[in-house]
Short mmCIF file of C-alpha atoms in Angstrom, two decimals:
data_model
loop_
_atom_site.label_atom_id
_atom_site.label_comp_id
_atom_site.label_asym_id
_atom_site.label_seq_id
_atom_site.Cartn_x
_atom_site.Cartn_y
_atom_site.Cartn_z
CA MET A 1 -8.90 -209.50 -172.12
CA LEU A 2 -6.18 -209.72 -169.53
CA ASP A 3 -2.67 -210.29 -170.81
CA TYR A 4 -1.75 -213.11 -168.51
CA LEU A 5 -4.42 -215.43 -169.92
CA LYS A 6 -3.12 -214.90 -173.41
CA HIS A 7 0.50 -215.39 -172.43
CA THR A 8 0.33 -218.34 -170.12
CA GLU A 9 -1.91 -220.71 -172.02
CA GLY A 10 -0.87 -224.28 -171.52
CA GLU A 11 1.90 -223.46 -169.08
CA TYR A 12 2.30 -224.42 -165.46
CA LEU A 13 0.57 -221.84 -163.30
CA ARG A 14 1.80 -221.78 -159.72
CA CYS A 15 -1.31 -219.88 -158.61
CA LYS A 16 -3.88 -221.34 -160.99
CA LEU A 17 -7.45 -220.39 -160.19
CA THR A 18 -9.25 -223.61 -159.25
CA ASP A 19 -12.60 -224.54 -157.74
CA SER A 20 -10.93 -225.76 -154.55
CA GLY A 21 -8.65 -222.72 -154.34
CA VAL A 22 -5.67 -225.07 -154.23
CA SER A 23 -3.14 -224.98 -157.07
CA SER A 24 -0.71 -227.76 -157.82
CA LEU A 25 2.72 -227.47 -156.26
CA LYS A 26 5.95 -228.06 -158.13
CA PHE A 27 9.48 -227.90 -156.85
CA PRO A 28 12.58 -226.68 -158.65
CA PRO A 29 14.51 -227.72 -160.59
CA THR A 30 11.95 -228.20 -163.35
CA ASP A 31 11.41 -226.78 -166.80
CA SER A 32 8.37 -224.91 -165.47
CA ILE A 33 8.71 -221.48 -163.93
CA ILE A 34 7.61 -221.50 -160.29
CA LYS A 35 7.08 -218.02 -158.94
CA PHE A 36 5.98 -217.22 -155.40
CA SER A 37 5.15 -213.62 -154.58
CA SER A 38 4.67 -211.59 -151.42
CA TYR A 39 2.57 -209.14 -153.45
CA GLU A 40 -0.80 -209.49 -155.16
CA HIS A 41 -0.10 -211.60 -158.25
CA ASP A 42 -1.65 -213.34 -161.24
CA GLU A 43 -1.84 -217.07 -161.89
CA TYR A 44 1.75 -217.19 -163.19
CA GLY A 45 3.01 -215.53 -159.97
CA VAL A 46 3.81 -212.14 -161.50
CA SER A 47 2.79 -209.04 -159.50
CA THR A 48 -0.43 -207.43 -160.60
CA GLU A 49 -2.38 -204.24 -159.97
CA ASP A 50 -5.34 -205.50 -162.00
CA PRO A 51 -8.47 -205.20 -159.81
CA VAL A 52 -10.15 -208.13 -161.56
CA MET A 53 -7.20 -210.44 -160.92
CA ILE A 54 -6.73 -209.22 -157.34
CA SER A 55 -10.41 -209.96 -156.61
CA LYS A 56 -10.10 -213.40 -158.19
CA MET A 57 -7.08 -214.17 -156.02
CA HIS A 58 -8.89 -213.06 -152.85
CA GLU A 59 -11.76 -215.35 -153.83
CA LYS A 60 -9.25 -218.13 -154.51
CA ARG A 61 -7.85 -217.78 -150.99
CA LEU A 62 -11.36 -217.86 -149.55
CA LYS A 63 -12.09 -221.04 -151.51
CA LYS A 64 -8.86 -222.52 -150.19
CA TYR A 65 -9.95 -221.59 -146.66
CA ASN A 66 -13.24 -223.38 -147.19
CA SER A 67 -11.38 -226.40 -148.59
CA ILE A 68 -9.29 -226.46 -145.43
CA VAL A 69 -12.48 -226.40 -143.33
CA GLU A 70 -13.85 -229.37 -145.28
CA LYS A 71 -10.58 -231.24 -144.78
CA LEU A 72 -10.60 -230.42 -141.05
CA LYS A 73 -14.10 -231.90 -140.75
CA THR A 74 -12.51 -235.26 -141.54
CA MET A 75 -9.85 -234.82 -138.87
CA LYS A 76 -9.69 -234.70 -135.12
CA THR A 77 -9.95 -231.03 -134.23
CA VAL A 78 -11.23 -231.17 -130.65
CA ASN A 79 -10.10 -233.21 -127.68
CA VAL A 80 -12.91 -234.22 -125.34
CA TYR A 81 -11.76 -235.61 -122.01
CA ASN A 82 -13.99 -237.57 -119.60
CA ALA A 83 -16.60 -238.01 -122.36
CA SER A 84 -17.84 -241.15 -120.59
CA LEU A 85 -19.44 -238.93 -117.89
CA GLY A 86 -22.28 -238.37 -120.34
CA LYS A 87 -24.30 -235.49 -121.71
CA ASP A 88 -25.53 -234.14 -118.40
CA SER A 89 -22.13 -233.59 -116.84
CA PRO A 90 -20.75 -230.02 -116.86
CA VAL A 91 -18.21 -228.91 -119.45
CA ILE A 92 -14.98 -226.98 -119.01
CA PHE A 93 -13.80 -225.21 -122.17
CA THR A 94 -10.11 -224.51 -122.34
CA TYR A 95 -7.25 -224.64 -124.84
CA GLY A 96 -3.53 -225.15 -125.14
CA SER A 97 -1.40 -226.25 -122.21
CA THR A 98 -3.97 -224.95 -119.70
CA THR A 99 -5.86 -228.14 -120.57
CA MET A 100 -3.28 -230.16 -118.67
CA SER A 101 -3.67 -227.96 -115.58
CA VAL A 102 -7.45 -228.40 -115.73
CA LEU A 103 -7.17 -232.19 -116.06
CA GLU A 104 -4.82 -232.34 -113.09
CA ALA A 105 -7.07 -230.07 -111.03
CA LEU A 106 -10.07 -232.32 -111.75
CA LYS A 107 -8.12 -235.39 -110.74
CA PHE A 108 -6.82 -233.69 -107.60
CA GLY A 109 -10.28 -232.56 -106.46
CA ASN A 110 -12.08 -235.65 -107.76
CA ILE A 111 -14.39 -233.37 -109.73
CA LYS A 112 -16.64 -234.90 -112.38
CA ALA A 113 -16.62 -232.73 -115.50
CA ARG A 114 -15.88 -233.08 -119.18
CA VAL A 115 -13.05 -231.02 -120.64
CA VAL A 116 -13.31 -229.71 -124.20
CA GLN A 117 -10.13 -228.51 -125.85
CA PRO A 118 -10.22 -227.31 -129.48
CA ILE A 119 -6.84 -228.01 -131.01
CA TYR A 120 -7.57 -225.66 -133.90
CA LEU A 121 -8.61 -222.08 -133.14
CA GLU A 122 -8.61 -220.93 -136.80
CA PRO A 123 -10.56 -222.25 -138.59
CA PHE A 124 -12.52 -222.83 -135.40
CA PRO A 125 -14.13 -226.32 -135.44
CA VAL A 126 -17.65 -225.02 -134.81
CA TRP A 127 -19.17 -228.26 -136.14
CA GLU A 128 -17.87 -230.10 -133.08
CA PHE A 129 -19.57 -227.81 -130.56
CA ASP A 130 -23.28 -228.50 -131.18
CA ASN A 131 -23.11 -231.26 -128.58
CA PHE A 132 -22.11 -228.83 -125.86
CA ALA A 133 -24.52 -225.98 -126.60
CA ASN A 134 -27.03 -226.55 -123.84
CA THR A 135 -24.81 -227.77 -121.05
CA LYS A 136 -23.64 -226.06 -117.90
CA SER A 137 -20.15 -224.83 -118.78
CA ILE A 138 -17.23 -222.71 -117.63
CA VAL A 139 -14.11 -221.39 -119.39
CA VAL A 140 -10.61 -221.62 -117.97
CA GLU A 141 -7.88 -219.57 -119.62
CA GLN A 142 -4.75 -217.52 -119.16
CA SER A 143 -6.06 -214.11 -120.19
CA VAL A 144 -7.26 -210.91 -118.54
CA MET A 145 -9.74 -210.13 -121.32
CA GLY A 146 -11.13 -213.62 -121.83
CA SER A 147 -9.95 -213.91 -125.43
CA PHE A 148 -10.80 -217.60 -125.72
CA GLU A 149 -14.18 -217.17 -124.07
CA ARG A 150 -15.02 -214.40 -126.53
CA LEU A 151 -13.83 -216.48 -129.48
CA LEU A 152 -15.92 -219.42 -128.32
CA LYS A 153 -18.99 -217.20 -128.03
CA GLU A 154 -18.40 -215.52 -131.38
CA LYS A 155 -17.90 -218.79 -133.25
CA THR A 156 -20.40 -221.11 -131.51
CA GLY A 157 -22.80 -218.88 -129.61
CA ILE A 158 -21.97 -220.75 -126.42
CA ASN A 159 -22.29 -218.56 -123.35
CA ALA A 160 -20.34 -220.11 -120.50
CA SER A 161 -21.93 -219.41 -117.13
CA LYS A 162 -18.66 -218.65 -115.37
CA TYR A 163 -14.97 -218.24 -116.06
CA ILE A 164 -11.65 -218.72 -114.34
CA ARG A 165 -8.88 -216.46 -115.56
CA LYS A 166 -5.26 -216.09 -114.57
CA TYR A 167 -2.82 -213.46 -115.76
CA ASP A 168 0.06 -213.22 -113.31
CA GLY A 169 2.65 -214.76 -115.60
CA LYS A 170 2.55 -218.13 -113.80
CA PRO A 171 0.80 -221.35 -114.80
CA PHE A 172 -2.31 -222.46 -112.89
CA GLU A 173 -1.57 -223.94 -109.47
CA ILE A 174 -3.43 -227.22 -109.12
CA GLU A 175 -4.89 -226.91 -105.61
CA THR A 176 -6.18 -223.38 -106.22
CA LEU A 177 -7.56 -224.22 -109.64
CA SER A 178 -9.28 -227.30 -108.28
CA LYS A 179 -10.99 -225.19 -105.62
CA GLU A 180 -11.99 -222.53 -108.17
CA ILE A 181 -13.46 -225.12 -110.57
CA ARG A 182 -15.47 -226.70 -107.74
CA GLU A 183 -16.92 -223.29 -106.77
CA ALA A 184 -17.62 -222.31 -110.39
CA LEU A 185 -19.48 -225.54 -111.07
CA SER A 186 -21.48 -225.53 -107.83
CA MET B 1 4.81 -217.55 -174.05
CA SER B 2 5.01 -214.61 -176.44
CA VAL B 3 7.86 -212.64 -174.96
CA LYS B 4 10.88 -210.72 -176.18
CA ASP B 5 13.20 -213.54 -175.13
CA ALA B 6 12.97 -216.72 -173.10
CA LEU B 7 14.29 -215.00 -169.96
CA THR B 8 11.78 -212.12 -170.02
CA THR B 9 8.21 -212.48 -168.80
CA TYR B 10 5.17 -210.74 -170.24
CA ALA B 11 5.04 -208.37 -167.24
CA GLU B 12 4.81 -204.72 -168.19
CA ASN B 13 8.12 -203.02 -167.43
CA THR B 14 7.57 -199.91 -165.28
CA TRP B 15 11.16 -198.81 -164.67
CA CYS B 16 11.71 -195.22 -165.80
CA PRO B 17 13.19 -194.81 -169.30
CA GLY B 18 16.97 -194.75 -168.83
CA CYS B 19 16.87 -196.46 -165.43
CA GLY B 20 20.07 -198.22 -164.42
CA ASN B 21 18.02 -201.31 -163.65
CA PHE B 22 17.79 -202.04 -167.39
CA GLY B 23 21.56 -202.49 -167.52
CA ILE B 24 21.49 -204.90 -164.58
CA PHE B 25 18.58 -206.78 -166.17
CA THR B 26 20.41 -207.17 -169.47
CA ALA B 27 23.71 -208.11 -167.83
CA PHE B 28 21.98 -210.71 -165.68
CA LYS B 29 20.19 -212.28 -168.64
CA ASN B 30 23.51 -212.38 -170.49
CA ALA B 31 25.07 -213.99 -167.44
CA VAL B 32 22.38 -216.69 -167.38
CA LYS B 33 23.04 -217.42 -171.05
CA GLU B 34 26.79 -217.59 -170.40
CA LEU B 35 26.17 -219.90 -167.44
CA GLU B 36 24.10 -222.15 -169.70
CA ASN B 37 27.10 -222.29 -172.06
CA ARG B 38 29.13 -223.42 -169.08
CA GLY B 39 26.67 -226.15 -168.17
CA VAL B 40 24.47 -224.44 -165.58
CA LYS B 41 20.82 -224.87 -166.60
CA SER B 42 18.59 -221.84 -166.14
CA SER B 43 16.12 -224.14 -164.33
CA HIS B 44 18.82 -224.49 -161.64
CA ILE B 45 19.12 -220.74 -161.11
CA LEU B 46 16.63 -219.45 -158.57
CA ILE B 47 16.02 -215.81 -157.81
CA THR B 48 14.61 -213.76 -154.98
CA ALA B 49 14.27 -210.03 -154.45
CA GLY B 50 13.42 -207.49 -151.79
CA ILE B 51 11.12 -204.51 -152.16
CA GLY B 52 11.91 -201.41 -154.17
CA CYS B 53 12.53 -200.59 -157.83
CA HIS B 54 15.18 -203.32 -157.90
CA GLY B 55 12.60 -205.91 -156.80
CA LYS B 56 10.60 -205.55 -160.00
CA ILE B 57 13.34 -207.58 -161.69
CA PHE B 58 11.70 -210.62 -160.10
CA ASP B 59 8.59 -210.09 -162.21
CA TYR B 60 10.57 -209.37 -165.37
CA LEU B 61 12.96 -212.33 -165.22
CA ASN B 62 11.40 -215.59 -166.36
CA LEU B 63 13.08 -217.62 -163.61
CA SER B 64 11.68 -219.43 -160.58
CA GLY B 65 11.90 -218.09 -157.04
CA PHE B 66 10.36 -216.02 -154.29
CA TYR B 67 9.46 -212.32 -154.42
CA SER B 68 10.42 -211.66 -150.82
CA LEU B 69 9.77 -208.91 -148.29
CA HIS B 70 11.58 -205.63 -147.75
CA GLY B 71 15.16 -206.44 -146.74
CA ARG B 72 14.49 -210.18 -146.48
CA ALA B 73 15.70 -211.47 -149.84
CA VAL B 74 19.02 -212.59 -148.35
CA ALA B 75 17.26 -214.55 -145.59
CA THR B 76 14.96 -216.12 -148.20
CA ALA B 77 17.91 -216.96 -150.44
CA GLN B 78 19.71 -218.79 -147.64
CA GLY B 79 16.59 -220.88 -147.00
CA MET B 80 16.31 -221.70 -150.69
CA LYS B 81 19.94 -222.82 -150.80
CA LEU B 82 19.53 -225.02 -147.74
CA GLY B 83 16.32 -226.43 -149.25
CA ASN B 84 18.24 -227.73 -152.25
CA PRO B 85 21.99 -227.04 -152.34
CA ASP B 86 22.19 -228.29 -155.95
CA LEU B 87 20.62 -225.02 -157.08
CA TYR B 88 22.21 -221.61 -157.61
CA VAL B 89 20.45 -218.87 -155.67
CA VAL B 90 20.64 -215.18 -156.50
CA ALA B 91 19.21 -212.46 -154.26
CA PHE B 92 18.52 -209.09 -155.85
CA VAL B 93 18.55 -206.37 -153.23
CA GLY B 94 18.46 -202.60 -153.14
CA ASP B 95 20.91 -200.40 -151.26
CA GLY B 96 18.22 -199.19 -148.88
CA ASP B 97 16.70 -202.66 -148.78
CA ALA B 98 19.99 -204.45 -147.97
CA MET B 99 21.90 -201.83 -145.98
CA GLY B 100 18.82 -200.57 -144.09
CA GLU B 101 15.90 -202.97 -143.59
CA GLY B 102 17.92 -206.14 -144.18
CA LEU B 103 21.46 -205.33 -143.05
CA GLU B 104 21.64 -208.08 -140.44
CA HIS B 105 20.69 -210.74 -143.00
CA VAL B 106 23.49 -209.61 -145.31
CA LEU B 107 26.10 -209.58 -142.56
CA PHE B 108 25.12 -212.96 -141.14
CA ALA B 109 24.94 -214.56 -144.57
CA ALA B 110 28.48 -213.28 -145.17
CA LYS B 111 29.57 -214.41 -141.70
CA ARG B 112 28.44 -217.98 -142.32
CA ASN B 113 29.64 -217.94 -145.94
CA ALA B 114 26.20 -218.88 -147.26
CA ASP B 115 26.65 -220.07 -150.85
CA ILE B 116 24.44 -217.44 -152.46
CA THR B 117 24.95 -214.42 -154.70
CA VAL B 118 23.73 -211.02 -153.56
CA ILE B 119 23.35 -208.39 -156.27
CA MET B 120 22.87 -204.96 -154.73
CA HIS B 121 21.24 -202.41 -157.04
CA ASN B 122 22.95 -199.37 -155.57
CA ASN B 123 21.27 -196.16 -156.70
CA GLY B 124 21.73 -194.32 -153.41
CA VAL B 125 18.01 -193.56 -152.97
CA TYR B 126 14.71 -195.14 -152.09
CA GLY B 127 13.55 -194.56 -155.67
CA LEU B 128 10.19 -196.34 -155.46
CA THR B 129 9.09 -193.98 -152.68
CA THR B 130 10.39 -190.91 -154.56
CA GLY B 131 13.96 -190.47 -153.44
CA GLN B 132 14.60 -190.58 -149.70
CA PHE B 133 18.23 -191.01 -148.56
CA THR B 134 19.48 -194.53 -147.86
CA PRO B 135 22.27 -195.80 -145.57
CA VAL B 136 24.74 -195.40 -148.46
CA SER B 137 23.68 -191.93 -149.64
CA PRO B 138 26.52 -189.42 -149.20
CA LYS B 139 26.51 -186.92 -146.35
CA GLY B 140 24.62 -183.83 -147.46
CA PHE B 141 22.22 -185.81 -149.72
CA LYS B 142 18.96 -183.89 -150.15
CA GLY B 143 15.72 -185.83 -150.45
CA PRO B 144 12.11 -185.67 -149.21
CA SER B 145 13.16 -186.88 -145.73
CA THR B 146 16.36 -184.82 -145.59
CA PRO B 147 15.42 -181.50 -147.24
CA PHE B 148 18.41 -179.75 -145.66
CA GLY B 149 20.83 -182.55 -146.50
CA SER B 150 21.62 -185.78 -144.67
CA VAL B 151 23.86 -185.21 -141.65
CA GLU B 152 24.90 -188.87 -141.50
CA GLU B 153 28.05 -190.50 -142.82
CA PRO B 154 27.22 -193.27 -145.32
CA LEU B 155 27.99 -196.94 -144.81
CA ASN B 156 30.64 -198.60 -146.96
CA PRO B 157 28.94 -201.83 -148.16
CA ILE B 158 32.10 -203.42 -149.57
CA LYS B 159 34.06 -202.89 -146.37
CA LEU B 160 31.12 -204.09 -144.28
CA VAL B 161 30.70 -207.40 -146.08
CA LEU B 162 34.47 -207.99 -146.18
CA ASP B 163 34.60 -207.42 -142.42
CA ALA B 164 31.74 -209.93 -142.09
CA ASN B 165 33.82 -212.51 -144.04
CA ALA B 166 32.25 -212.41 -147.49
CA THR B 167 34.36 -214.57 -149.81
CA PHE B 168 33.62 -212.84 -153.14
CA VAL B 169 33.28 -209.08 -153.32
CA ALA B 170 32.93 -206.96 -156.44
CA ARG B 171 31.58 -203.67 -157.73
CA GLY B 172 30.04 -203.16 -161.14
CA TYR B 173 28.32 -200.36 -163.02
CA SER B 174 24.99 -200.86 -164.75
CA ALA B 175 26.15 -199.06 -167.89
CA LYS B 176 29.19 -201.34 -168.28
CA ILE B 177 27.12 -204.33 -169.28
CA LYS B 178 29.86 -206.57 -170.65
CA GLU B 179 32.00 -206.28 -167.51
CA LEU B 180 28.95 -206.55 -165.26
CA THR B 181 27.94 -209.76 -167.04
CA ASN B 182 31.35 -211.26 -166.31
CA ILE B 183 31.18 -210.21 -162.68
CA PHE B 184 27.74 -211.84 -162.35
CA VAL B 185 28.98 -215.07 -163.91
CA GLU B 186 32.02 -215.20 -161.62
CA ALA B 187 29.90 -214.30 -158.57
CA ILE B 188 27.32 -217.01 -159.26
CA LEU B 189 29.96 -219.66 -159.95
CA HIS B 190 31.89 -218.70 -156.80
CA LYS B 191 31.28 -221.23 -154.07
CA GLY B 192 30.48 -219.08 -151.05
CA PHE B 193 28.94 -215.72 -150.24
CA SER B 194 29.22 -213.44 -153.26
CA PHE B 195 28.41 -209.76 -152.98
CA VAL B 196 28.16 -207.52 -156.01
CA ASP B 197 27.66 -203.81 -155.42
CA VAL B 198 26.20 -202.48 -158.68
CA LEU B 199 26.33 -198.72 -159.18
CA GLN B 200 23.01 -197.84 -160.73
CA PRO B 201 21.90 -194.33 -161.64
CA CYS B 202 18.32 -193.38 -160.76
CA VAL B 203 17.33 -191.02 -163.56
CA SER B 204 14.43 -189.60 -161.58
CA PHE B 205 15.95 -189.00 -158.14
CA ASN B 206 19.72 -189.50 -158.25
CA ASP B 207 21.06 -189.25 -161.76
CA THR B 208 24.71 -190.23 -161.50
CA TYR B 209 25.38 -191.24 -165.14
CA GLU B 210 27.75 -188.37 -165.80
CA VAL B 211 29.77 -188.92 -162.64
CA TYR B 212 30.00 -192.68 -163.16
CA ASN B 213 30.77 -192.46 -166.88
CA LYS B 214 33.60 -190.06 -166.18
CA ASN B 215 35.01 -191.36 -162.92
CA THR B 216 34.87 -195.15 -162.90
CA PHE B 217 37.71 -197.50 -163.79
CA PHE B 218 38.36 -201.23 -163.51
CA VAL B 219 41.01 -202.46 -161.10
CA ASP B 220 43.77 -204.56 -162.59
CA ARG B 221 43.99 -207.17 -159.87
CA ILE B 222 42.14 -209.01 -157.11
CA GLY B 223 43.15 -208.18 -153.53
CA LYS B 224 45.28 -210.87 -151.87
CA THR B 225 44.07 -209.85 -148.42
CA LYS B 226 40.90 -208.22 -147.17
CA GLU B 227 42.89 -205.11 -146.33
CA GLU B 228 44.15 -204.90 -149.88
CA ALA B 229 40.62 -205.50 -151.17
CA VAL B 230 39.32 -202.61 -149.09
CA GLU B 231 42.13 -200.44 -150.37
CA LEU B 232 41.44 -201.43 -153.99
CA SER B 233 37.73 -200.69 -153.63
CA THR B 234 38.03 -197.37 -151.82
CA VAL B 235 36.27 -194.55 -153.61
CA SER B 236 38.24 -191.33 -153.90
CA GLU B 237 38.15 -189.06 -156.93
CA LYS B 238 37.79 -192.17 -159.02
CA ILE B 239 35.44 -195.06 -158.36
CA PRO B 240 37.07 -198.50 -158.71
CA LEU B 241 35.10 -201.32 -160.35
CA GLY B 242 35.83 -205.02 -160.66
CA ILE B 243 36.39 -208.04 -158.46
CA PHE B 244 38.18 -206.94 -155.29
CA TYR B 245 38.33 -210.17 -153.32
CA LYS B 246 37.90 -213.91 -153.80
CA GLU B 247 38.61 -216.62 -151.27
CA ASP B 248 37.89 -220.34 -151.03
CA LYS B 249 36.41 -221.32 -147.69
CA PRO B 250 33.98 -223.99 -146.49
CA VAL B 251 30.38 -222.99 -147.16
CA TYR B 252 27.51 -223.00 -144.70
CA HIS B 253 25.27 -225.67 -146.25
CA GLU B 254 28.12 -228.18 -146.48
CA LEU B 255 29.11 -227.62 -142.86
CA VAL B 256 25.54 -227.87 -141.63
CA LEU B 257 24.09 -230.54 -143.93
CA GLU B 258 27.33 -232.53 -144.25
CA GLY B 259 26.71 -233.16 -147.93
CA LYS B 260 23.05 -234.15 -147.55
CA ASN B 261 20.34 -232.72 -149.78
CA LEU B 262 17.14 -232.51 -147.77
CA PHE B 263 15.03 -232.24 -150.92
CA THR B 264 16.39 -234.96 -153.19
CA GLY B 265 17.21 -237.14 -150.21
CA SER B 266 13.94 -236.64 -148.33
CA LEU B 267 12.48 -239.72 -146.67
CA THR B 268 9.18 -241.35 -147.53
CA LYS B 269 6.32 -240.78 -145.11
CA GLU B 270 6.53 -244.41 -143.95
CA GLU B 271 10.25 -244.12 -143.23
CA ARG B 272 9.73 -240.85 -141.32
CA VAL B 273 6.99 -242.38 -139.18
CA LYS B 274 9.16 -245.44 -138.54
CA ARG B 275 12.07 -243.29 -137.40
CA ILE B 276 9.88 -241.11 -135.18
CA LYS B 277 8.51 -244.27 -133.55
CA GLU B 278 12.04 -245.51 -132.94
CA LEU B 279 12.99 -242.16 -131.40
CA LEU B 280 9.92 -242.09 -129.16
CA LYS B 281 10.67 -245.60 -127.95
CA ILE B 282 14.09 -244.43 -126.82
CA TYR B 283 12.74 -241.41 -124.99
CA CYS B 284 9.86 -243.28 -123.40
CA LEU B 285 12.14 -245.73 -121.62
#
C-alpha cells in the first residue's frame, strides 16, 4: 500500500481526500504541518509521482468543482434586467461591463427587451438559462470571434438569432448600439 | 509519523548520493533545532522553495509552507511574511532559479528590505535538467546548452544583492555544516533581508568538492561598509566564506503595516461589512 497512508495516519492532512473534494484549512502557526504544493502531491502536501495518488487528486479537484457548482446554485449567478416585461419579450445576452452599455442603449431608444448577464462564466450557471431557451434573443459583446456567444451555445444550447460585436478598442457608443439593437430585434 | 527525525518527512529522497543538498538539509535542520533552543518554535518557521534540485528540500523538511513556482519562492516568501509578520519565512532558491527566472524578485525583496531569509543553493548548473549553465556559471562552462563553453560573464550574486540593499549577506559551503548552521541561524534571526549564497557541489554535473575543500576559507570580520563587504566576498584564488555584511534598517512589513498583523488582527465579517457600509455612505454623498 502507498506509503503516505501508513505515515500520516491521524495527522492533519492539508489535501485530505473527501467526498466534497474540499479539505479543511488551517493557518500557521499551529502544531500541524500545512504544506501547499505547486506540483502533484499527496494528502499531506508532499510531491508525488504515484499515478494512483495523482488520479485521486484529479478526481478530488473535480469533486470540488462540482461542490462549487452546488454552492453556486444557492447564489445569485445571473442578473436579469427588465424581467417584468414577461416571457414573450426578446432577450439580450451579454456579460461584464457591456451590460451597462446595453441597458443605457435600451433606455435611450426606449426599446423593450430583457437583458441577461451571467456574472459567473466558469462554472457557467446553465441552470439559470432554461427560462430563456425558446425566446427570440441576440448577443452583444466586445469580441471579433463571438467568444461569449460560442460559450453560451456550448453550455446552454441557446442559438441567438443575431449578434452585435465590436472590436475597435472603444466601448459601445449608446446611440449606435441602440440603433443596432433595434434593427437586430426587428 | 515514522520518520528519521521530527524535521524529516517520509518523502523518498531522490538527491544523488553525495549531493551538496544533503549538507544544506542537515545544516538547516540543525539551525531549526538551535533556533528552538533560542525560543523560536519550529511551527513559526515557514518555508518555500522554487523549482530545481534545491526545491525538493520542501518535500523533505517537515515544516509548513508553499512549494512555489520556478523563480517565485522569494515573491511567495514576501507574501507569507506580510500575511503574518510574527512568523519566520525562509525561501530556498537555486542559483538558476534565483539569478535567472526569479532575479527581479530577489532584487526587489532586497530593495525593500523584506524580512525574509533567502538560501541560495549555488551549484552553478541547472542540475535537475541535466546540467545547463546558469547565470552564475563561469565563462567557458560547458553544458548541454553550451557545448563549446559559455561565452557570458557570470553574475556576482553577493554584489548584486548588496547593491540592491540587502541587510544581511553571507556565503557558506554545504560541506562545512557547522559553520553553515551558524550562518543560517544568524540569517533567520536577522531582522531584514538575509541572503545566504551556499556553495553546493553537484556530483553529477558540476563536481566542485575538490576545489571548494582546498580553496575556501572563512573571513575574520564582517564588512563595515558595503564596499568592504564586496571586497571581503570577492573570489580570487581563494573563495571567502562567512558573514560579509549586516546592517539594521527598517523592514518592509513594519513600514507598510505599521505594526499591524493582518492575520491575528483580522476583523470579524460583521465588522468588515459595517466598515464597508460606512465607507460607501461617504462615497455615495
